[in-house]
Short mmCIF file of C-alpha atoms in Angstrom, two decimals:
data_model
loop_
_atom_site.label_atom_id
_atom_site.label_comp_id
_atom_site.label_asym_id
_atom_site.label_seq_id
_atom_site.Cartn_x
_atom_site.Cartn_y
_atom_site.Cartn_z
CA UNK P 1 -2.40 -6.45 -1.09
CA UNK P 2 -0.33 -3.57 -0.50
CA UNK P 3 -0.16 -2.74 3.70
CA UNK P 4 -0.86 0.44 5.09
CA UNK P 5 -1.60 1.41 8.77
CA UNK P 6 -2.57 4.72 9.89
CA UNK P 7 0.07 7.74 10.64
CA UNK P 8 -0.03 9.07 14.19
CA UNK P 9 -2.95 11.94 15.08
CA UNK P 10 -0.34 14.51 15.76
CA UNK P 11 1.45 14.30 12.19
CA UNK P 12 -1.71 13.94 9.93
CA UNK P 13 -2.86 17.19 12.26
CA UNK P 14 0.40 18.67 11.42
CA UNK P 15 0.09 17.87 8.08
CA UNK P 16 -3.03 19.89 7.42
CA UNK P 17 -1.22 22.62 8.57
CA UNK P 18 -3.80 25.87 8.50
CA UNK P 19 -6.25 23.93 6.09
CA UNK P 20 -9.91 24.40 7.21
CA UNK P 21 -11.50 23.17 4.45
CA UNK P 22 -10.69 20.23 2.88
CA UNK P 23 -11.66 16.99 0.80
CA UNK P 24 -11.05 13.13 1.37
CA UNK P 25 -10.37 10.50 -0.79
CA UNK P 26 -10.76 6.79 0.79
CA UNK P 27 -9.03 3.56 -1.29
CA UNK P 28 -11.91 0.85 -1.70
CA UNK P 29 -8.92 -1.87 -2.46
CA UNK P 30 -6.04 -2.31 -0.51
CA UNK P 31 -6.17 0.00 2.39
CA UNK P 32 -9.97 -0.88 3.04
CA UNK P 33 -8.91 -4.71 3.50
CA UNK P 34 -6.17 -3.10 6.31
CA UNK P 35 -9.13 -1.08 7.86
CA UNK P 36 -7.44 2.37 6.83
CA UNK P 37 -9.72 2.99 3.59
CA UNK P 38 -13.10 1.96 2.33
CA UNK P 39 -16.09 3.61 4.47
CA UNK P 40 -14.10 2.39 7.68
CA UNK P 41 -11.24 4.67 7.29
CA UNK P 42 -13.76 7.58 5.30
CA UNK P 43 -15.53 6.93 8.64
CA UNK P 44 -12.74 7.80 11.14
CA UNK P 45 -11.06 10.32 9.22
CA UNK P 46 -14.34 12.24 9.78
CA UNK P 47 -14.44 11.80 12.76
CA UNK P 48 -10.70 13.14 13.50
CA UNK P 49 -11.46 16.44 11.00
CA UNK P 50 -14.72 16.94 12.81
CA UNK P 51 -12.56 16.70 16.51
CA UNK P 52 -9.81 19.33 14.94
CA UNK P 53 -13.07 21.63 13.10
CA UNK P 54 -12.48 21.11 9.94
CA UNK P 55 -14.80 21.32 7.45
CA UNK P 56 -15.28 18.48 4.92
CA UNK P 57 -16.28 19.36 1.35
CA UNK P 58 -15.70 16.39 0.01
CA UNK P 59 -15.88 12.25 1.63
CA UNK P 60 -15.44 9.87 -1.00
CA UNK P 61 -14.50 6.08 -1.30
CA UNK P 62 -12.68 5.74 -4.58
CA UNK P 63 -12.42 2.40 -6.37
CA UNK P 64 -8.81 2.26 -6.84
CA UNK P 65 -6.92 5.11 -6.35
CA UNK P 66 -3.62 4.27 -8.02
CA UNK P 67 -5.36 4.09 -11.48
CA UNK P 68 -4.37 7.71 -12.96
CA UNK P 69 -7.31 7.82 -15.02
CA UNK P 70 -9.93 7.32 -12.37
CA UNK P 71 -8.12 9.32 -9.79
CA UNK P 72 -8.53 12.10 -12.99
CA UNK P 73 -11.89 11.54 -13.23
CA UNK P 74 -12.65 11.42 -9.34
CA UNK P 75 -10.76 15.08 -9.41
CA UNK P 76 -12.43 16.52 -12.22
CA UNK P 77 -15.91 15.13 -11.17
CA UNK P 78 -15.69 15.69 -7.15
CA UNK P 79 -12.84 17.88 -6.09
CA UNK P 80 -13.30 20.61 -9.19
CA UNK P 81 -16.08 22.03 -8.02
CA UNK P 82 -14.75 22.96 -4.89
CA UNK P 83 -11.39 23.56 -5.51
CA UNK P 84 -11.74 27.51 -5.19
CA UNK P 85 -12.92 26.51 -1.23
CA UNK P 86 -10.83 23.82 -0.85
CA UNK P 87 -7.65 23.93 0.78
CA UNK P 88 -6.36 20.20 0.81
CA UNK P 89 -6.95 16.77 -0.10
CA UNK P 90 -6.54 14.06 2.22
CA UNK P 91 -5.26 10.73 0.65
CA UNK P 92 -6.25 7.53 2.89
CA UNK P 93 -4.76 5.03 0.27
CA UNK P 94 -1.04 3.38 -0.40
CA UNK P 95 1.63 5.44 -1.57
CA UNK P 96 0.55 4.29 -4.91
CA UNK P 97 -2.58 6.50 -4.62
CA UNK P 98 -1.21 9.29 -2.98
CA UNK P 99 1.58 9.19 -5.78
CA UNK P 100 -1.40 9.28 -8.31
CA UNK P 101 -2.99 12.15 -6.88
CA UNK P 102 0.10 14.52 -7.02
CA UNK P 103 0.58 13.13 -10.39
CA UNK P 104 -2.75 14.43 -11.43
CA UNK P 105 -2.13 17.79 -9.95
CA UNK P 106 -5.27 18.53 -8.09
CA UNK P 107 -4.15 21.82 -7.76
CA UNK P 108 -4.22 21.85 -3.71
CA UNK P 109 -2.30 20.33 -1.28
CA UNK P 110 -2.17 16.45 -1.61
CA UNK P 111 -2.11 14.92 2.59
CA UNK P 112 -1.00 11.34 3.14
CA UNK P 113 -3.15 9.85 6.05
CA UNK P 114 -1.32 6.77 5.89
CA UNK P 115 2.46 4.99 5.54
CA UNK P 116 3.39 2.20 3.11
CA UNK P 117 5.31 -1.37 4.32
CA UNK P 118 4.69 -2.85 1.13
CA UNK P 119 3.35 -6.06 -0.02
CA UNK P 120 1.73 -8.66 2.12
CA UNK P 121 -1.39 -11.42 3.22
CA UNK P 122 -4.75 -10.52 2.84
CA UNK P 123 -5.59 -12.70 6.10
CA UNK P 124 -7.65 -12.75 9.35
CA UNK P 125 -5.47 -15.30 11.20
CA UNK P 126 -2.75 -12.70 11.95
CA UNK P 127 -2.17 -8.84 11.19
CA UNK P 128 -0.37 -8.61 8.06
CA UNK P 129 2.70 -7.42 9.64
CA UNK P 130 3.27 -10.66 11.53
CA UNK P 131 2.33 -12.24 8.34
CA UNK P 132 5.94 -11.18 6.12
CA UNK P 133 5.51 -7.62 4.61
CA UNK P 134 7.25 -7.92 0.98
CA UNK P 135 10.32 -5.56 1.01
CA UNK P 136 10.57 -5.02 -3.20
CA UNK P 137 13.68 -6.66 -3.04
CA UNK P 138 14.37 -7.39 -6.66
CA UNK P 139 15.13 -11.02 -6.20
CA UNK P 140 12.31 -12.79 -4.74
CA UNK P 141 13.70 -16.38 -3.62
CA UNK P 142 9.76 -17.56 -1.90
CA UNK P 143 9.83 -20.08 -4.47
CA UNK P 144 12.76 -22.01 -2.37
CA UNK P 145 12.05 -20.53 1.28
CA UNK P 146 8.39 -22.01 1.46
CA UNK P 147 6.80 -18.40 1.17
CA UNK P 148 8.48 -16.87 3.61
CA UNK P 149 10.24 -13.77 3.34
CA UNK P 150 13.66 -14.65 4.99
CA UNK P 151 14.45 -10.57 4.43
CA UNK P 152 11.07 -9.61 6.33
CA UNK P 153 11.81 -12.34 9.37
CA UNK P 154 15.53 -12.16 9.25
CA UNK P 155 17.71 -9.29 11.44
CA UNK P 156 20.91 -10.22 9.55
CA UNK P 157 18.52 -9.74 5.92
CA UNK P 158 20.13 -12.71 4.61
CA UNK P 159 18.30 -13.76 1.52
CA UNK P 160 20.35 -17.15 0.69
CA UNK P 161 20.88 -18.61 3.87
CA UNK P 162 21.64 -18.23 7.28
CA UNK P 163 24.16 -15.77 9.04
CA UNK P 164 26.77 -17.12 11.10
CA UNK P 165 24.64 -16.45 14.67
CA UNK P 166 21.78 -19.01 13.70
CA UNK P 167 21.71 -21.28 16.20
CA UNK P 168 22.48 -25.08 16.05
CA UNK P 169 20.57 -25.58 18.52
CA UNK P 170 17.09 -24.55 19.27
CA UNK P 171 15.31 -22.08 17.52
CA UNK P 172 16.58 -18.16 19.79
CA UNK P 173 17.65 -16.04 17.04
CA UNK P 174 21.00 -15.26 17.10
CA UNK P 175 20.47 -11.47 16.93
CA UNK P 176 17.36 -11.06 18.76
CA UNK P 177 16.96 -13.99 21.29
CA UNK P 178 12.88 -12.72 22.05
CA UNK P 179 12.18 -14.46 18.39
CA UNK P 180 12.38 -17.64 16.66
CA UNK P 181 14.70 -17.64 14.02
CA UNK P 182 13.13 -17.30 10.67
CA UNK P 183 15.62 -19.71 9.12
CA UNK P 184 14.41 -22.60 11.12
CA UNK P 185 11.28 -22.24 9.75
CA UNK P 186 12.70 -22.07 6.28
CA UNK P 187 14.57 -25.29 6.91
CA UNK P 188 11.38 -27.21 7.42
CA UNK P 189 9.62 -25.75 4.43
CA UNK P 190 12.45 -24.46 2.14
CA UNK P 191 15.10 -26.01 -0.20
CA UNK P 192 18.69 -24.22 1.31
CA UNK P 193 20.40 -26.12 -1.42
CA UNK P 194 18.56 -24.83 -3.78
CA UNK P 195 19.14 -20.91 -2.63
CA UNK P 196 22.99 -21.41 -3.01
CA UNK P 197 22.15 -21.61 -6.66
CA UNK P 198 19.84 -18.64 -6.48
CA UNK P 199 22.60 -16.93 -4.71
CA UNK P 200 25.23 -17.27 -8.06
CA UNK P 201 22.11 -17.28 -10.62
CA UNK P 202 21.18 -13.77 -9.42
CA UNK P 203 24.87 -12.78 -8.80
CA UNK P 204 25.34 -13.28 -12.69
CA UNK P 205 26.23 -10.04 -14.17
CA UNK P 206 24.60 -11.31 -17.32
CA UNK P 207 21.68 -11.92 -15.78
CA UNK P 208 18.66 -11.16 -18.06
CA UNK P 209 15.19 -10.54 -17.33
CA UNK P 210 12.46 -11.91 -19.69
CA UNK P 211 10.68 -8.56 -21.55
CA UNK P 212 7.31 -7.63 -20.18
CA UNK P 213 4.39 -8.62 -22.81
CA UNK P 214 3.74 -5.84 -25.50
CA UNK P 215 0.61 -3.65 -24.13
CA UNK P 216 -1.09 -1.29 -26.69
CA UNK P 217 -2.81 1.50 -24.90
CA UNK P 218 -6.64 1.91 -24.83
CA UNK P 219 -7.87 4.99 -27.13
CA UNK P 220 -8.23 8.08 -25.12
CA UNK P 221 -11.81 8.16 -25.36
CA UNK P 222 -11.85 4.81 -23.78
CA UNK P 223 -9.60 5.45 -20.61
CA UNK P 224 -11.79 8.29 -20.24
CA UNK P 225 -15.46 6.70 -20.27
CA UNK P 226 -13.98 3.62 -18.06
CA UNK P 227 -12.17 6.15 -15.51
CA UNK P 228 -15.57 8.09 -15.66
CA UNK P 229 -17.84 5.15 -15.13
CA UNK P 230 -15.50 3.47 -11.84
CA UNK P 231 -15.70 7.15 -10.49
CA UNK P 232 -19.10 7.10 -10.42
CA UNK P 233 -19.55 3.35 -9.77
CA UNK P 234 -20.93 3.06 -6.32
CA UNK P 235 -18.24 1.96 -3.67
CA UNK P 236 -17.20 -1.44 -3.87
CA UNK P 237 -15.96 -1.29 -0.48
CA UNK P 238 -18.62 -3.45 1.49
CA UNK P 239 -18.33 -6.20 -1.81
CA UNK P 240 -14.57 -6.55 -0.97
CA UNK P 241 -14.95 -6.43 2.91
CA UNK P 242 -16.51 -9.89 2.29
CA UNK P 243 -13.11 -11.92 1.05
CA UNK P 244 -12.22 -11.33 4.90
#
């Protein structure tokens, strides 16, 4: 899932600027497995725009905000009628869906509730940030480092092996002595050998990706009746709170 965690009071206030009246979108995916979307987040965004009076015109849990065609939809069905009134709309989703609404030019002011770390764990046995947030970092070596991120745990970011501080002994990172060193861990679960080769494979200036698989788009009149139906499907939010 993609992590998000909430942005602090006093710059979502800021953010609204002199908007009184405004309209909230809530991601049913991603951000309501963090506890930032879905009818959780919906829930205390109200509560915030209620403590600031604002008025709400619009509260609504959206499927999947990063899909342009339902976040078209969701804007034509919910936030057109009111956009005359309406002087913002407040995004509680990734950057993905915030992305999507400016892309669909809602014709107010699109307010991100929440920041982006990336990638990570949909778990219960740690917060996802302890867990290894996935950086994008164009050359993902988990396949020899036992699934852990050795640029998420490492200071140094060292993505082939360990920087010249890593202990001998014990397990004090060499950087930050309060932590274990993440390359100890990858020692017991990785293949270090292996990650010298990944190191040359990836320096290869001929190095060539594999093309994506040919995608023929849907007809029009299809994207629009599916984006139309998952903006009016009931929130999925409480279905998906059960994989946690």
């Amino acid at each position: 899932m993609l992590v998000s965690v909430w942005k602090s009071e006093n710059e979502i206030q800021r953010s609204l600027s002199d908007a009184q009246r405004v309209a909230v979108f809530s991601c049913n995916v991603c951000a309501n497995l963090n506890g930032t979307g879905g009818k959780r987040g919906l829930k205390q965004m109200k509560r915030l725009l209620k403590k600031w009076g604002k008025e709400i015109l619009v509260a609504r849990t959206v499927n999947v905000c990063c899909s342009e065609e339902i976040m078209r939809q969701c804007l034509r069905i919910f936030i057109e009628p009111v956009k005359d009134r309406c002087d913002a709309l407040i995004m509680l989703s990734c950057a993905g869906g915030v992305k999507s609404a400016f892309f669909c030019d809602p014709g107010i002011p699109v307010v991100a509730a929440l920041d982006s770390f990336g990638s990570g764990v949909i778990t219960t046995s740690m917060e996802p940030l302890e867990a290894g947030i996935c950086q994008s970092c164009d050359h993902c070596v988990l396949t020899w480092t036992g699934g852990i991120c050795p640029l998420a745990g490492c200071p140094a970011k060292k993505r082939y092996g360990p920087c010249k501080k890593a202990p001998v002994e014990g397990i004090a990172c060499g950087i930050e002595p309060d932590r274990e060193c993440v390359w100890k861990k990858i020692e017991k679960k990785g293949d270090l050998a292996a990650l010298a080769v990944m190191a040359e494979i990836h320096g290869c200036k001929d190095y060539e990706r594999l093309p994506p698989a040919a995608f023929n788009g849907s007809p029009g009149f299809v994207r629009k009746t599916s984006g139309w139906f998952m903006a009016r499907m009931p929130g999925i939010s409480g279905l998906i709170d059960l994989i946690k």
